[in-house]
mmCIF file of C-alpha atoms in Angstrom:
data_model
loop_
_atom_site.group_PDB
_atom_site.id
_atom_site.type_symbol
_atom_site.label_atom_id
_atom_site.label_comp_id
_atom_site.label_asym_id
_atom_site.label_seq_id
_atom_site.Cartn_x
_atom_site.Cartn_y
_atom_site.Cartn_z
ATOM 1 C CA LYS A 95 3.201 40.669 -71.293
ATOM 2 C CA ALA A 96 1.555 40.960 -75.810
ATOM 3 C CA GLY A 97 1.270 44.071 -77.266
ATOM 4 C CA VAL A 98 -1.622 45.202 -79.166
ATOM 5 C CA THR A 99 -2.733 43.890 -82.344
ATOM 6 C CA GLN A 100 -5.618 44.308 -84.965
ATOM 7 C CA THR A 101 -6.831 42.459 -86.802
ATOM 8 C CA PRO A 102 -6.872 42.387 -90.348
ATOM 9 C CA ARG A 103 -3.363 44.008 -90.697
ATOM 10 C CA TYR A 104 -4.504 44.687 -94.688
ATOM 11 C CA LEU A 105 -6.959 44.727 -96.175
ATOM 12 C CA ILE A 106 -8.629 45.602 -100.288
ATOM 13 C CA LYS A 107 -12.023 47.320 -100.903
ATOM 14 C CA THR A 108 -13.579 49.284 -103.390
ATOM 15 C CA ARG A 109 -15.736 52.004 -102.676
ATOM 16 C CA GLY A 110 -19.494 52.172 -101.565
ATOM 17 C CA GLN A 111 -18.680 49.747 -99.731
ATOM 18 C CA GLN A 112 -17.656 48.696 -95.804
ATOM 19 C CA VAL A 113 -15.476 48.224 -93.026
ATOM 20 C CA THR A 114 -14.594 47.196 -89.497
ATOM 21 C CA LEU A 115 -10.964 47.298 -88.427
ATOM 22 C CA SER A 116 -10.333 45.917 -84.833
ATOM 23 C CA CYS A 117 -7.615 46.105 -82.792
ATOM 24 C CA SER A 118 -6.810 43.213 -79.154
ATOM 25 C CA PRO A 119 -5.551 46.863 -76.475
ATOM 26 C CA ILE A 120 -2.895 44.865 -73.426
ATOM 27 C CA SER A 121 -4.229 43.383 -70.893
ATOM 28 C CA GLY A 122 -5.207 45.281 -68.610
ATOM 29 C CA HIS A 123 -5.525 48.707 -70.537
ATOM 30 C CA ARG A 124 -8.685 50.204 -70.503
ATOM 31 C CA SER A 125 -8.368 53.046 -72.634
ATOM 32 C CA VAL A 126 -7.753 52.734 -76.954
ATOM 33 C CA SER A 127 -7.185 55.026 -79.754
ATOM 34 C CA TRP A 128 -7.862 55.344 -82.828
ATOM 35 C CA TYR A 129 -5.447 57.338 -85.729
ATOM 36 C CA GLN A 130 -5.315 57.321 -89.890
ATOM 37 C CA GLN A 131 -1.954 57.627 -90.959
ATOM 38 C CA THR A 132 -2.388 59.360 -94.112
ATOM 39 C CA PRO A 133 1.195 60.102 -96.512
ATOM 40 C CA GLY A 134 2.231 63.766 -95.438
ATOM 41 C CA GLN A 135 -0.373 63.846 -92.089
ATOM 42 C CA GLY A 136 1.514 62.173 -90.237
ATOM 43 C CA LEU A 137 -1.288 60.423 -87.781
ATOM 44 C CA GLN A 138 -4.409 62.064 -87.499
ATOM 45 C CA PHE A 139 -6.456 61.490 -83.943
ATOM 46 C CA LEU A 140 -9.813 59.603 -85.365
ATOM 47 C CA PHE A 141 -11.359 59.160 -81.145
ATOM 48 C CA GLU A 142 -10.887 56.974 -77.368
ATOM 49 C CA TYR A 143 -12.658 55.089 -76.677
ATOM 50 C CA PHE A 144 -12.277 54.607 -72.268
ATOM 51 C CA SER A 145 -14.490 51.686 -71.058
ATOM 52 C CA GLU A 146 -17.078 51.513 -73.187
ATOM 53 C CA THR A 147 -18.272 55.137 -73.670
ATOM 54 C CA GLN A 148 -16.173 57.405 -76.852
ATOM 55 C CA ARG A 149 -14.503 60.192 -74.545
ATOM 56 C CA ASN A 150 -12.601 62.006 -77.157
ATOM 57 C CA LYS A 151 -13.390 61.949 -81.435
ATOM 58 C CA GLY A 152 -11.285 63.913 -83.734
ATOM 59 C CA ASN A 153 -11.938 66.556 -86.998
ATOM 60 C CA PHE A 154 -13.136 63.380 -89.406
ATOM 61 C CA PRO A 155 -16.954 63.269 -90.583
ATOM 62 C CA GLY A 156 -19.208 60.593 -89.096
ATOM 63 C CA ARG A 157 -18.682 57.805 -91.628
ATOM 64 C CA PHE A 158 -16.228 56.468 -89.057
ATOM 65 C CA SER A 159 -17.005 55.623 -86.090
ATOM 66 C CA GLY A 160 -16.262 52.997 -83.003
ATOM 67 C CA ARG A 161 -16.966 51.577 -80.189
ATOM 68 C CA GLN A 162 -15.373 49.866 -77.130
ATOM 69 C CA PHE A 163 -16.261 46.586 -75.110
ATOM 70 C CA SER A 164 -16.707 45.400 -72.144
ATOM 71 C CA ASN A 165 -13.812 43.272 -72.447
ATOM 72 C CA SER A 166 -11.640 46.841 -73.822
ATOM 73 C CA ARG A 167 -10.989 45.911 -77.236
ATOM 74 C CA SER A 168 -12.214 48.438 -79.585
ATOM 75 C CA GLU A 169 -13.561 48.579 -83.679
ATOM 76 C CA MET A 170 -13.598 51.338 -85.963
ATOM 77 C CA ASN A 171 -16.109 51.019 -89.206
ATOM 78 C CA VAL A 172 -15.907 53.157 -92.185
ATOM 79 C CA SER A 173 -19.020 53.369 -94.187
ATOM 80 C CA THR A 174 -18.957 54.158 -97.566
ATOM 81 C CA LEU A 175 -15.029 53.645 -98.427
ATOM 82 C CA GLU A 176 -14.021 57.395 -100.342
ATOM 83 C CA LEU A 177 -10.307 56.645 -102.281
ATOM 84 C CA GLY A 178 -9.033 59.753 -99.764
ATOM 85 C CA ASP A 179 -9.639 56.515 -96.544
ATOM 86 C CA SER A 180 -7.213 54.419 -98.478
ATOM 87 C CA ALA A 181 -4.364 55.109 -95.702
ATOM 88 C CA LEU A 182 -2.747 53.173 -92.191
ATOM 89 C CA TYR A 183 -5.443 53.286 -89.728
ATOM 90 C CA LEU A 184 -3.046 52.301 -86.226
ATOM 91 C CA CYS A 185 -4.574 51.524 -82.976
ATOM 92 C CA ALA A 186 -3.148 53.054 -79.333
ATOM 93 C CA SER A 187 -4.217 51.430 -75.717
ATOM 94 C CA GLN A 188 -2.734 52.279 -72.106
ATOM 95 C CA ILE A 189 -4.215 51.959 -68.389
ATOM 96 C CA ALA A 190 -6.131 55.642 -67.770
ATOM 97 C CA GLY A 191 -5.750 58.873 -67.971
ATOM 98 C CA ALA A 192 -4.252 61.602 -70.084
ATOM 99 C CA LEU A 193 -3.068 60.097 -73.678
ATOM 100 C CA ASN A 194 1.391 60.972 -72.974
ATOM 101 C CA GLU A 195 1.976 56.753 -72.698
ATOM 102 C CA GLN A 196 0.429 55.409 -75.232
ATOM 103 C CA PHE A 197 1.190 51.783 -76.715
ATOM 104 C CA PHE A 198 0.865 51.071 -80.423
ATOM 105 C CA GLY A 199 0.304 48.756 -82.251
ATOM 106 C CA PRO A 200 0.998 47.018 -86.185
ATOM 107 C CA GLY A 201 -1.808 48.774 -87.488
ATOM 108 C CA THR A 202 -4.194 47.934 -90.218
ATOM 109 C CA ARG A 203 -2.964 48.767 -93.969
ATOM 110 C CA LEU A 204 -6.178 49.797 -95.953
ATOM 111 C CA THR A 205 -7.496 50.446 -99.552
ATOM 112 C CA VAL A 206 -9.814 51.346 -101.284
ATOM 113 C CA LEU A 207 -9.935 50.676 -105.234
ATOM 114 C CA ASP B 294 -4.424 73.891 -90.113
ATOM 115 C CA GLN B 295 -1.364 71.768 -89.462
ATOM 116 C CA GLN B 296 -1.071 72.641 -85.218
ATOM 117 C CA VAL B 297 1.918 70.699 -85.103
ATOM 118 C CA LYS B 298 4.426 70.905 -88.164
ATOM 119 C CA GLN B 299 6.956 69.022 -89.093
ATOM 120 C CA ASN B 300 9.047 70.682 -91.927
ATOM 121 C CA SER B 301 12.084 68.652 -93.072
ATOM 122 C CA PRO B 302 10.366 65.485 -94.489
ATOM 123 C CA SER B 303 13.708 63.280 -94.274
ATOM 124 C CA LEU B 304 16.898 63.764 -93.082
ATOM 125 C CA SER B 305 19.982 62.084 -93.717
ATOM 126 C CA VAL B 306 23.352 61.578 -91.615
ATOM 127 C CA GLN B 307 26.492 60.427 -91.272
ATOM 128 C CA GLU B 308 26.900 57.193 -88.150
ATOM 129 C CA GLY B 309 28.690 58.958 -85.946
ATOM 130 C CA ARG B 310 27.135 62.967 -86.511
ATOM 131 C CA ILE B 311 25.021 64.298 -85.043
ATOM 132 C CA SER B 312 21.082 63.955 -85.819
ATOM 133 C CA ILE B 313 18.212 67.423 -84.919
ATOM 134 C CA LEU B 314 14.979 66.807 -85.846
ATOM 135 C CA ASN B 315 12.533 69.565 -85.040
ATOM 136 C CA CYS B 316 9.874 70.554 -84.668
ATOM 137 C CA ASP B 317 7.119 73.595 -84.622
ATOM 138 C CA TYR B 318 3.218 74.083 -83.279
ATOM 139 C CA THR B 319 0.833 76.888 -82.644
ATOM 140 C CA ASN B 320 -0.966 76.021 -79.893
ATOM 141 C CA SER B 321 -0.012 77.649 -77.357
ATOM 142 C CA MET B 322 -2.642 75.071 -75.037
ATOM 143 C CA PHE B 323 0.154 72.220 -75.987
ATOM 144 C CA ASP B 324 0.782 70.880 -72.250
ATOM 145 C CA TYR B 325 3.202 68.196 -73.429
ATOM 146 C CA PHE B 326 6.070 66.821 -76.770
ATOM 147 C CA LEU B 327 6.093 63.357 -76.717
ATOM 148 C CA TRP B 328 8.965 61.759 -80.266
ATOM 149 C CA TYR B 329 7.812 58.696 -81.274
ATOM 150 C CA LYS B 330 9.875 56.692 -83.599
ATOM 151 C CA LYS B 331 8.284 54.419 -86.756
ATOM 152 C CA TYR B 332 9.757 51.495 -87.754
ATOM 153 C CA PRO B 333 8.083 49.984 -91.558
ATOM 154 C CA ALA B 334 5.303 47.770 -90.804
ATOM 155 C CA GLU B 335 5.273 48.540 -87.184
ATOM 156 C CA GLY B 336 4.054 51.276 -84.601
ATOM 157 C CA PRO B 337 5.278 53.706 -83.269
ATOM 158 C CA THR B 338 7.570 53.269 -80.318
ATOM 159 C CA PHE B 339 7.316 56.580 -77.776
ATOM 160 C CA LEU B 340 11.329 57.556 -77.410
ATOM 161 C CA ILE B 341 11.298 61.036 -75.016
ATOM 162 C CA SER B 342 9.351 62.969 -74.032
ATOM 163 C CA ILE B 343 9.101 66.698 -72.383
ATOM 164 C CA SER B 344 6.689 68.581 -69.725
ATOM 165 C CA SER B 345 6.643 72.433 -71.023
ATOM 166 C CA ILE B 346 7.681 73.550 -67.882
ATOM 167 C CA LYS B 347 11.080 71.664 -68.364
ATOM 168 C CA ASP B 348 13.446 73.221 -71.248
ATOM 169 C CA LYS B 349 15.232 69.956 -72.038
ATOM 170 C CA ASN B 350 14.695 65.942 -71.106
ATOM 171 C CA GLU B 351 17.458 63.661 -71.716
ATOM 172 C CA ASP B 352 17.426 59.578 -71.948
ATOM 173 C CA GLY B 353 20.773 58.051 -73.477
ATOM 174 C CA ARG B 354 21.644 59.305 -76.980
ATOM 175 C CA PHE B 355 18.252 61.496 -77.225
ATOM 176 C CA THR B 356 17.525 64.897 -75.927
ATOM 177 C CA VAL B 357 14.704 66.482 -76.171
ATOM 178 C CA PHE B 358 14.827 70.663 -76.301
ATOM 179 C CA LEU B 359 12.030 72.573 -76.552
ATOM 180 C CA ASN B 360 11.711 76.698 -76.997
ATOM 181 C CA LYS B 361 8.045 77.663 -75.243
ATOM 182 C CA SER B 362 8.406 81.308 -76.757
ATOM 183 C CA ALA B 363 9.431 80.005 -79.887
ATOM 184 C CA LYS B 364 7.205 76.885 -80.229
ATOM 185 C CA HIS B 365 9.705 74.540 -80.910
ATOM 186 C CA LEU B 366 11.218 71.519 -80.647
ATOM 187 C CA SER B 367 14.459 69.415 -82.136
ATOM 188 C CA LEU B 368 15.214 66.113 -80.811
ATOM 189 C CA HIS B 369 18.947 65.403 -80.659
ATOM 190 C CA ILE B 370 20.986 61.844 -81.258
ATOM 191 C CA VAL B 371 24.205 61.568 -79.891
ATOM 192 C CA PRO B 372 25.688 59.617 -82.271
ATOM 193 C CA SER B 373 23.352 58.498 -84.749
ATOM 194 C CA GLN B 374 23.651 55.141 -86.195
ATOM 195 C CA PRO B 375 22.828 53.086 -88.189
ATOM 196 C CA GLY B 376 19.302 51.400 -85.843
ATOM 197 C CA ASP B 377 18.021 54.994 -85.278
ATOM 198 C CA SER B 378 17.124 54.929 -89.353
ATOM 199 C CA ALA B 379 13.243 55.501 -88.581
ATOM 200 C CA VAL B 380 10.063 57.547 -89.213
ATOM 201 C CA TYR B 381 10.051 60.195 -86.743
ATOM 202 C CA PHE B 382 6.085 61.832 -85.579
ATOM 203 C CA CYS B 383 6.714 64.219 -82.681
ATOM 204 C CA ALA B 384 3.598 64.757 -80.655
ATOM 205 C CA ALA B 385 1.707 67.302 -78.302
ATOM 206 C CA LEU B 386 -0.531 66.667 -76.347
ATOM 207 C CA ASN B 387 -3.013 68.971 -75.162
ATOM 208 C CA ASN B 388 -3.314 70.997 -71.326
ATOM 209 C CA ALA B 389 -6.487 68.243 -70.467
ATOM 210 C CA GLY B 390 -5.196 65.335 -71.726
ATOM 211 C CA ASN B 391 -7.589 63.670 -73.827
ATOM 212 C CA MET B 392 -6.135 65.067 -77.307
ATOM 213 C CA LEU B 393 -2.574 64.238 -78.866
ATOM 214 C CA THR B 394 -2.084 66.266 -81.768
ATOM 215 C CA PHE B 395 0.835 64.823 -84.142
ATOM 216 C CA GLY B 396 3.760 66.006 -86.622
ATOM 217 C CA GLY B 397 3.689 65.185 -90.419
ATOM 218 C CA GLY B 398 6.856 63.695 -89.803
ATOM 219 C CA THR B 399 11.297 63.377 -90.888
ATOM 220 C CA ARG B 400 12.283 60.930 -92.174
ATOM 221 C CA LEU B 401 16.177 59.877 -91.041
ATOM 222 C CA MET B 402 18.731 57.442 -92.702
ATOM 223 C CA VAL B 403 21.921 57.870 -91.018
ATOM 224 C CA LYS B 404 24.825 56.145 -93.221
ATOM 225 C CA PRO B 405 26.731 53.351 -91.935
#
């Protein structure tokens, strides 16, 4: 069974641009969560989607948005990029239910110059 | 305001000895706790978990202890192996099960 895949793996953007990251969950998984990892801050929860609906959202500005498609694939978008958005963005999927059985992808490393 | 804290950013241990990684939390509504292990260029992988109704859970070389009154949990690895060298994150799940809050991570280095 293929794991969670994320594309692209690395990305360099400049301030003010916008970016879209993609996540393909494990086959059969309907829940997709996104996290931002920065040094010293650990993983911070961005949002979770289940069956194309956002079920929960973390404490991030509206520049961060996401969506989920009918095949459970998910995208997250960051508009008007800031230097502080440089981070590793991780996607995790699970079948359903509580977020205690998540499988993580390798992440997308975003650098904002 | 960090609700889950790992106060030691790094820990160095000799192979064969015990590694103890600590985690503190502030929110008494957390219901379930997990430890994840992360190697460079990979996503975190689940290691072990514990429900708030228990005070200990063991899986092979890994044991997690929970002290609810102190709002503290710890991960013990015995014996430590060089392959255990990684960043370890503790995480807490709220009682609704819909939000996972992570600590900042502890980098464990196990020296041969």
